[in-house]
Amino acid sequence: MGEVSIPIGKLARSVGCKVQTIRYYEQIGLLPPPTRTAGAQRRYGEGHRQKLSFIRHARELGFPLPAVRELLALSDETDSDCAKADRIARRQLEAVNRRIAMLSSLRSELERMLRHRHGHRIRDCRVIATLADHTLCSQDHHAELAES
Amino acid sequence: MGEVSIPIGKLARSVGCKVQTIRYYEQIGLLPPPTRTAGAQRRYGEGHRQKLSFIRHARELGFPLPAVRELLALSDETDSDCAKADRIARRQLEAVNRRIAMLSSLRSELERMLRHRHGHRIRDCRVIATLADHTLCSQDHHAELAES
DNA sequence: CTAAAACCTATAGTGACTGGAGCTTCAAGC
DNA sequence: GCTTGAAGCTCCAGTCACTATAGGTTTTAG
Ligand SMILES: [Zn+2]
Ligand SMILES: [Zn+2]
Ligand SMILES: [Zn+2]
Ligand SMILES: [Zn+2]
């Protein structure tokens, strides 16, 4: 257990996030508090680095923090059934699929808006006309912009 | 000019947004302030309804509020060249394309994580293993989740 | 020993709304 | 004209996941 005593800046660089992000994760109870020096500076061990890396990876895959929290807890119960982890991942996959579907219909609408001759005036502009009257839209993009 | 005097709730229902959203748009100077009754309740005209509908439509297409503000201003200058409107729309299309690309790579990573037999334990779970070690990722999804 | 770099806490800000408390006004039925 | 319930009002806090700043302290390399 030669705990390696990593200062926060080095830890941040090693996982590719901001120093404040690490302090924020500690504040919301996602990352356990590290030891402190006599002058109250944080010193992390290898376990912290792994947990933080796990968190950042899950965030990069778009999992919201509550899901990350669950996955992190599960990752410690190595004997449990993984059905729960799989369910969380599947839910995230569905959310990603919904967002892709949404964005695809937005894309085709934007492309349709832009498919017109240029150099004309606003009164004939299809971009402005479409925004002013959504019956000019072909697809039904009209739904909530569900965030991942 | 028989201004129709629509109360805020009816206006909200007619464009499919919340009452608070309308007040918020007024507060940030996006929607002009309406007339008020003697008791200080808002009463809108048809012009307001059109502007608000334009704003909501642009938002549904994912334009951020600063872009909506520009587009709204342009929509009043019917004689101007529409190059600027087109540029804003094209920028938005590019943002949408970036997001779709990002989400597609997230999707395939999530699908890869989930493609394993079920009924096993956490210690063998590919979902958890992948999160713990991103070298198990095939694609390079590791980038910022650029918001639209 | 000095000076710069890194660290600390606390607070506020981001975008685009959303929700609530506590009050007032409006409109319909009687 | 009166009652009553729906709808409106202002102001403020909360959402999510950070990010930035101010103003101070600690560490570390030279
Ligand atoms: Zn145009
Ligand atoms: Zn539309
Ligand atoms: Zn599994
Ligand atoms: Zn990965």
Short mmCIF file of C-alpha atoms (C1' of nucleotides) and ligand atoms in Angstrom, two decimals:
data_model
loop_
_atom_site.label_atom_id
_atom_site.label_comp_id
_atom_site.label_asym_id
_atom_site.label_seq_id
_atom_site.Cartn_x
_atom_site.Cartn_y
_atom_site.Cartn_z
CA MET A 1 0.00 0.00 0.00
CA GLY A 2 2.67 2.60 -0.81
CA GLU A 3 0.08 5.32 -1.28
CA VAL A 4 1.45 7.59 -3.94
CA SER A 5 0.29 11.03 -2.75
CA ILE A 6 -0.73 12.80 -5.93
CA PRO A 7 -1.53 16.53 -5.73
CA ILE A 8 -4.78 17.64 -7.31
CA GLY A 9 -3.26 19.35 -10.35
CA LYS A 10 -1.31 16.28 -11.37
CA LEU A 11 -4.40 14.12 -10.89
CA ALA A 12 -6.44 16.50 -13.04
CA ARG A 13 -3.84 16.37 -15.81
CA SER A 14 -3.62 12.60 -15.64
CA VAL A 15 -7.34 12.11 -16.25
CA GLY A 16 -7.87 15.13 -18.46
CA CYS A 17 -10.21 17.24 -16.38
CA LYS A 18 -10.14 20.52 -14.49
CA VAL A 19 -8.97 20.83 -10.90
CA GLN A 20 -12.33 22.36 -9.94
CA THR A 21 -14.14 19.37 -11.36
CA ILE A 22 -12.35 17.08 -8.92
CA ARG A 23 -13.21 19.32 -5.99
CA TYR A 24 -16.80 19.42 -7.24
CA TYR A 25 -16.99 15.61 -7.32
CA GLU A 26 -15.73 15.51 -3.75
CA GLN A 27 -18.26 18.12 -2.72
CA ILE A 28 -21.20 16.14 -4.08
CA GLY A 29 -19.88 12.97 -2.50
CA LEU A 30 -18.95 11.19 -5.71
CA LEU A 31 -15.23 10.98 -5.08
CA PRO A 32 -14.13 10.16 -1.51
CA PRO A 33 -12.15 12.89 0.28
CA PRO A 34 -8.39 12.36 0.05
CA THR A 35 -5.84 12.79 2.79
CA ARG A 36 -4.53 16.29 3.44
CA THR A 37 -1.09 17.71 4.05
CA ALA A 38 -0.36 19.73 7.19
CA GLY A 39 -1.19 22.80 5.10
CA ALA A 40 -4.58 21.28 4.09
CA GLN A 41 -3.71 20.44 0.49
CA ARG A 42 -5.28 17.34 -1.05
CA ARG A 43 -3.11 14.29 -1.71
CA TYR A 44 -4.60 11.42 -3.70
CA GLY A 45 -3.79 7.73 -3.96
CA GLU A 46 -3.99 5.32 -6.87
CA GLY A 47 -7.51 4.26 -5.85
CA HIS A 48 -8.71 7.82 -6.29
CA ARG A 49 -7.13 7.99 -9.73
CA GLN A 50 -8.99 4.87 -10.83
CA LYS A 51 -12.31 6.05 -9.47
CA LEU A 52 -11.94 9.45 -11.08
CA SER A 53 -10.96 7.90 -14.39
CA PHE A 54 -14.06 5.70 -14.20
CA ILE A 55 -16.23 8.74 -13.54
CA ARG A 56 -14.77 10.76 -16.38
CA HIS A 57 -15.09 7.89 -18.81
CA ALA A 58 -18.74 7.40 -17.91
CA ARG A 59 -19.34 11.15 -18.32
CA GLU A 60 -17.66 11.10 -21.73
CA LEU A 61 -20.10 8.37 -22.69
CA GLY A 62 -22.89 10.72 -21.68
CA PHE A 63 -24.08 9.03 -18.48
CA PRO A 64 -25.65 11.61 -16.17
CA LEU A 65 -24.10 11.91 -12.72
CA PRO A 66 -26.81 9.93 -10.88
CA ALA A 67 -26.16 7.02 -13.27
CA VAL A 68 -22.42 7.40 -12.77
CA ARG A 69 -22.97 7.22 -9.04
CA GLU A 70 -24.86 3.93 -9.40
CA LEU A 71 -22.32 2.44 -11.76
CA LEU A 72 -19.50 3.41 -9.44
CA ALA A 73 -21.23 1.72 -6.50
CA LEU A 74 -21.83 -1.40 -8.59
CA SER A 75 -18.20 -1.55 -9.67
CA ASP A 76 -17.27 -2.26 -6.06
CA GLU A 77 -19.69 -5.17 -5.65
CA THR A 78 -17.74 -7.58 -7.81
CA ASP A 79 -19.86 -10.59 -6.75
CA SER A 80 -23.23 -9.06 -7.56
CA ASP A 81 -25.18 -9.70 -10.68
CA CYS A 82 -24.47 -7.19 -13.42
CA ALA A 83 -28.08 -6.92 -14.58
CA LYS A 84 -28.40 -3.49 -12.99
CA ALA A 85 -25.30 -2.15 -14.73
CA ASP A 86 -26.57 -3.48 -18.02
CA ARG A 87 -29.94 -1.84 -17.46
CA ILE A 88 -28.32 1.53 -16.81
CA ALA A 89 -26.21 1.21 -19.95
CA ARG A 90 -29.22 0.19 -22.00
CA ARG A 91 -31.17 3.16 -20.75
CA GLN A 92 -28.32 5.40 -21.77
CA LEU A 93 -28.19 3.75 -25.19
CA GLU A 94 -31.88 4.45 -25.65
CA ALA A 95 -31.38 8.07 -24.67
CA VAL A 96 -28.55 8.35 -27.19
CA ASN A 97 -30.72 6.78 -29.87
CA ARG A 98 -33.52 9.22 -29.17
CA ARG A 99 -31.14 12.16 -29.40
CA ILE A 100 -29.70 10.90 -32.66
CA ALA A 101 -33.18 10.48 -34.12
CA MET A 102 -34.07 13.99 -33.02
CA LEU A 103 -30.90 15.53 -34.39
CA SER A 104 -31.27 13.68 -37.68
CA SER A 105 -34.64 15.22 -38.25
CA LEU A 106 -33.29 18.62 -37.27
CA ARG A 107 -30.47 18.11 -39.73
CA SER A 108 -32.73 17.33 -42.64
CA GLU A 109 -34.88 20.32 -41.80
CA LEU A 110 -31.85 22.60 -41.71
CA GLU A 111 -30.62 21.15 -44.99
CA ARG A 112 -34.00 21.76 -46.56
CA MET A 113 -33.96 25.34 -45.31
CA LEU A 114 -30.54 25.91 -46.80
CA ARG A 115 -31.27 24.32 -50.17
CA HIS A 116 -32.05 27.50 -52.06
CA ARG A 117 -30.29 29.96 -54.30
CA HIS A 118 -28.20 32.57 -52.54
CA GLY A 119 -27.81 36.28 -53.05
CA HIS A 120 -31.48 37.02 -52.59
CA ARG A 121 -33.28 39.08 -50.01
CA ILE A 122 -34.76 38.23 -46.65
CA ARG A 123 -38.32 38.46 -47.95
CA ASP A 124 -37.63 35.42 -50.13
CA CYS A 125 -35.33 33.58 -47.73
CA ARG A 126 -36.42 30.09 -46.97
CA VAL A 127 -34.53 30.04 -43.69
CA ILE A 128 -36.54 32.93 -42.32
CA ALA A 129 -39.78 31.78 -43.95
CA THR A 130 -39.50 28.34 -42.45
CA LEU A 131 -38.85 29.70 -38.99
CA ALA A 132 -41.86 31.99 -39.30
CA ASP A 133 -44.16 29.18 -40.38
CA HIS A 134 -43.55 25.67 -39.27
CA THR A 135 -46.09 24.21 -41.65
CA LEU A 136 -43.25 24.64 -44.16
CA CYS A 137 -41.43 21.90 -42.31
CA SER A 138 -41.59 18.48 -43.85
CA GLN A 139 -40.56 16.41 -40.90
CA ASP A 140 -41.94 16.45 -37.47
CA HIS A 141 -38.97 17.65 -35.51
CA HIS A 142 -41.30 19.44 -33.14
CA ALA A 143 -40.53 17.84 -29.83
CA GLU A 144 -38.45 18.47 -26.78
CA LEU A 145 -34.72 18.63 -27.14
CA ALA A 146 -34.12 15.80 -24.70
CA GLU A 147 -30.73 16.24 -23.11
CA SER A 148 -28.62 13.16 -22.62
CA MET B 1 -55.24 47.23 -36.15
CA GLY B 2 -57.86 45.63 -33.92
CA GLU B 3 -55.25 44.30 -31.52
CA VAL B 4 -56.60 41.07 -30.18
CA SER B 5 -55.52 41.24 -26.53
CA ILE B 6 -54.45 37.69 -25.74
CA PRO B 7 -53.72 36.84 -22.09
CA ILE B 8 -50.43 35.10 -21.40
CA GLY B 9 -51.88 31.66 -20.67
CA LYS B 10 -53.75 31.51 -23.94
CA LEU B 11 -50.65 32.66 -25.80
CA ALA B 12 -48.59 29.98 -24.10
CA ARG B 13 -51.08 27.29 -25.06
CA SER B 14 -51.26 28.53 -28.63
CA VAL B 15 -47.51 28.19 -29.19
CA GLY B 16 -46.96 25.22 -26.90
CA CYS B 17 -44.71 26.67 -24.24
CA LYS B 18 -44.90 27.56 -20.58
CA VAL B 19 -46.15 30.87 -19.27
CA GLN B 20 -42.87 31.43 -17.46
CA THR B 21 -40.97 30.98 -20.70
CA ILE B 22 -42.81 33.93 -22.22
CA ARG B 23 -42.07 36.12 -19.21
CA TYR B 24 -38.45 34.99 -19.40
CA TYR B 25 -38.21 36.03 -23.07
CA GLU B 26 -39.60 39.43 -22.15
CA GLN B 27 -37.13 39.74 -19.30
CA ILE B 28 -34.13 39.09 -21.53
CA GLY B 29 -35.47 41.48 -24.15
CA LEU B 30 -36.24 38.88 -26.80
CA LEU B 31 -39.97 39.44 -26.90
CA PRO B 32 -41.19 43.06 -26.68
CA PRO B 33 -43.25 43.92 -23.60
CA PRO B 34 -46.99 43.77 -24.25
CA THR B 35 -49.63 46.21 -23.11
CA ARG B 36 -51.02 45.77 -19.62
CA THR B 37 -54.50 45.90 -18.18
CA ALA B 38 -55.33 48.34 -15.38
CA GLY B 39 -54.49 45.51 -12.99
CA ALA B 40 -51.06 45.01 -14.68
CA GLN B 41 -51.82 41.77 -16.50
CA ARG B 42 -50.16 41.21 -19.87
CA ARG B 43 -52.23 41.38 -23.03
CA TYR B 44 -50.64 40.34 -26.31
CA GLY B 45 -51.39 41.10 -29.94
CA GLU B 46 -51.07 39.02 -33.07
CA GLY B 47 -47.58 40.40 -33.71
CA HIS B 48 -46.41 39.00 -30.41
CA ARG B 49 -47.87 35.61 -31.26
CA GLN B 50 -45.95 35.51 -34.52
CA LYS B 51 -42.68 36.56 -32.95
CA LEU B 52 -43.04 34.04 -30.16
CA SER B 53 -43.90 31.29 -32.60
CA PHE B 54 -40.77 32.17 -34.59
CA ILE B 55 -38.66 32.02 -31.44
CA ARG B 56 -40.05 28.66 -30.35
CA HIS B 57 -39.59 27.19 -33.79
CA ALA B 58 -35.98 28.29 -33.91
CA ARG B 59 -35.43 26.86 -30.43
CA GLU B 60 -36.96 23.55 -31.47
CA LEU B 61 -34.47 23.48 -34.31
CA GLY B 62 -31.75 23.86 -31.70
CA PHE B 63 -30.65 27.43 -32.38
CA PRO B 64 -29.21 28.99 -29.21
CA LEU B 65 -30.90 32.16 -27.98
CA PRO B 66 -28.22 34.56 -29.29
CA ALA B 67 -28.72 33.08 -32.76
CA VAL B 68 -32.49 33.33 -32.36
CA ARG B 69 -32.07 36.97 -31.46
CA GLU B 70 -30.12 37.64 -34.66
CA LEU B 71 -32.55 35.71 -36.83
CA LEU B 72 -35.46 37.57 -35.30
CA ALA B 73 -33.82 40.90 -36.04
CA LEU B 74 -33.10 39.81 -39.60
CA SER B 75 -36.68 38.72 -40.13
CA ASP B 76 -37.73 42.35 -39.82
CA GLU B 77 -35.28 43.63 -42.42
CA THR B 78 -37.12 42.21 -45.39
CA ASP B 79 -35.00 44.13 -47.90
CA SER B 80 -31.62 43.01 -46.62
CA ASP B 81 -29.54 40.25 -48.07
CA CYS B 82 -30.20 36.90 -46.47
CA ALA B 83 -26.56 35.81 -46.45
CA LYS B 84 -26.35 36.36 -42.72
CA ALA B 85 -29.40 34.22 -41.99
CA ASP B 86 -27.99 31.50 -44.16
CA ARG B 87 -24.67 31.66 -42.36
CA ILE B 88 -26.37 31.26 -38.99
CA ALA B 89 -28.35 28.29 -40.23
CA ARG B 90 -25.25 26.71 -41.73
CA ARG B 91 -23.37 27.12 -38.47
CA GLN B 92 -26.25 25.41 -36.69
CA LEU B 93 -26.23 22.59 -39.25
CA GLU B 94 -22.54 22.06 -38.62
CA ALA B 95 -23.13 21.94 -34.87
CA VAL B 96 -25.88 19.39 -35.38
CA ASN B 97 -23.59 17.32 -37.58
CA ARG B 98 -20.86 17.37 -34.95
CA ARG B 99 -23.30 16.26 -32.30
CA ILE B 100 -24.61 13.45 -34.44
CA ALA B 101 -21.08 12.22 -35.14
CA MET B 102 -20.29 12.30 -31.45
CA LEU B 103 -23.45 10.51 -30.45
CA SER B 104 -22.96 7.87 -33.14
CA SER B 105 -19.61 6.93 -31.72
CA LEU B 106 -21.08 6.89 -28.22
CA ARG B 107 -23.82 4.63 -29.50
CA SER B 108 -21.49 2.09 -30.99
CA GLU B 109 -19.43 2.06 -27.82
CA LEU B 110 -22.52 1.49 -25.72
CA GLU B 111 -23.66 -1.27 -28.06
CA ARG B 112 -20.27 -2.91 -27.82
CA MET B 113 -20.39 -2.73 -24.04
CA LEU B 114 -23.80 -4.38 -24.02
CA ARG B 115 -22.97 -7.15 -26.46
CA HIS B 116 -22.20 -9.87 -23.93
CA ARG B 117 -23.95 -12.78 -22.29
CA HIS B 118 -26.16 -11.92 -19.34
CA GLY B 119 -26.65 -13.47 -15.93
CA HIS B 120 -22.99 -13.10 -14.99
CA ARG B 121 -21.34 -11.20 -12.21
CA ILE B 122 -19.95 -7.68 -12.00
CA ARG B 123 -16.36 -8.93 -12.06
CA ASP B 124 -16.92 -10.17 -15.63
CA CYS B 125 -19.22 -7.39 -16.77
CA ARG B 126 -18.05 -5.66 -19.88
CA VAL B 127 -20.01 -2.50 -19.06
CA ILE B 128 -18.11 -1.98 -15.83
CA ALA B 129 -14.81 -3.17 -17.28
CA THR B 130 -15.04 -0.76 -20.16
CA LEU B 131 -15.80 2.17 -17.90
CA ALA B 132 -12.84 1.27 -15.71
CA ASP B 133 -10.42 1.05 -18.64
CA HIS B 134 -10.96 3.12 -21.71
CA THR B 135 -8.33 1.26 -23.69
CA LEU B 136 -11.13 -1.29 -24.07
CA CYS B 137 -12.92 1.25 -26.23
CA SER B 138 -12.67 0.73 -29.94
CA GLN B 139 -13.67 4.15 -31.09
CA ASP B 140 -12.37 7.44 -30.07
CA HIS B 141 -15.44 8.94 -28.48
CA HIS B 142 -13.19 10.71 -26.02
CA ALA B 143 -13.99 14.31 -26.65
CA GLU B 144 -16.15 17.05 -25.28
CA LEU B 145 -19.87 16.60 -25.43
CA ALA B 146 -20.37 19.73 -27.51
CA GLU B 147 -23.77 21.18 -26.75
CA SER B 148 -25.82 22.53 -29.62
"C1'" DC C 1 15.56 32.49 1.53
"C1'" DT C 2 12.89 33.97 -2.17
"C1'" DA C 3 9.65 33.80 -5.64
"C1'" DA C 4 6.71 31.48 -8.61
"C1'" DA C 5 3.63 27.94 -9.15
"C1'" DA C 6 0.21 25.42 -7.21
"C1'" DC C 7 -3.08 25.06 -3.90
"C1'" DC C 8 -7.03 26.55 -0.64
"C1'" DT C 9 -12.15 28.29 0.36
"C1'" DA C 10 -16.10 30.61 -0.90
"C1'" DT C 11 -19.02 32.51 -4.05
"C1'" DA C 12 -21.10 33.57 -8.44
"C1'" DG C 13 -22.00 32.57 -13.18
"C1'" DT C 14 -23.32 29.62 -17.32
"C1'" DG C 15 -27.97 28.39 -20.65
"C1'" DA C 16 -32.52 28.18 -20.97
"C1'" DC C 17 -35.61 27.69 -18.63
"C1'" DT C 18 -38.77 25.66 -14.43
"C1'" DG C 19 -41.03 25.67 -9.96
"C1'" DG C 20 -42.81 27.69 -5.86
"C1'" DA C 21 -44.54 31.13 -2.35
"C1'" DG C 22 -47.56 34.52 -1.47
"C1'" DC C 23 -50.32 37.75 -3.26
"C1'" DT C 24 -53.76 40.22 -6.74
"C1'" DT C 25 -56.90 40.44 -10.67
"C1'" DC C 26 -60.16 38.79 -13.91
"C1'" DA C 27 -64.38 36.67 -15.66
"C1'" DA C 28 -68.37 33.80 -15.23
"C1'" DG C 29 -72.40 32.49 -12.88
"C1'" DC C 30 -75.91 33.86 -9.72
"C1'" DG D 1 -73.49 43.59 -7.50
"C1'" DC D 2 -71.23 39.66 -5.39
"C1'" DT D 3 -68.75 35.55 -5.02
"C1'" DT D 4 -65.44 32.40 -6.27
"C1'" DG D 5 -62.08 29.91 -8.68
"C1'" DA D 6 -58.92 30.26 -12.36
"C1'" DA D 7 -55.45 32.80 -13.98
"C1'" DG D 8 -52.30 36.31 -13.40
"C1'" DC D 9 -48.54 39.00 -10.87
"C1'" DT D 10 -43.43 39.56 -8.78
"C1'" DC D 11 -39.57 37.74 -6.82
"C1'" DC D 12 -36.50 34.26 -5.85
"C1'" DA D 13 -34.47 29.64 -5.88
"C1'" DG D 14 -33.31 25.49 -8.29
"C1'" DT D 15 -31.89 22.60 -12.31
"C1'" DC D 16 -27.20 20.20 -14.56
"C1'" DA D 17 -22.47 19.73 -14.52
"C1'" DC D 18 -19.40 22.18 -14.18
"C1'" DT D 19 -16.35 26.82 -14.77
"C1'" DA D 20 -14.44 31.16 -13.29
"C1'" DT D 21 -12.99 34.57 -10.15
"C1'" DA D 22 -11.15 36.78 -5.89
"C1'" DG D 23 -8.23 36.80 -2.35
"C1'" DG D 24 -5.58 34.32 0.37
"C1'" DT D 25 -2.00 30.22 1.82
"C1'" DT D 26 1.28 26.42 0.94
"C1'" DT D 27 4.69 24.04 -1.49
"C1'" DT D 28 8.85 23.56 -3.99
"C1'" DA D 29 12.73 24.60 -6.99
"C1'" DG D 30 16.63 27.42 -7.36
ZN ZN E 1 -31.67 32.76 -47.50
ZN ZN E 2 -40.45 22.92 -38.01
ZN ZN E 3 -22.82 -7.04 -17.61
ZN ZN E 4 -14.02 5.05 -24.02
#
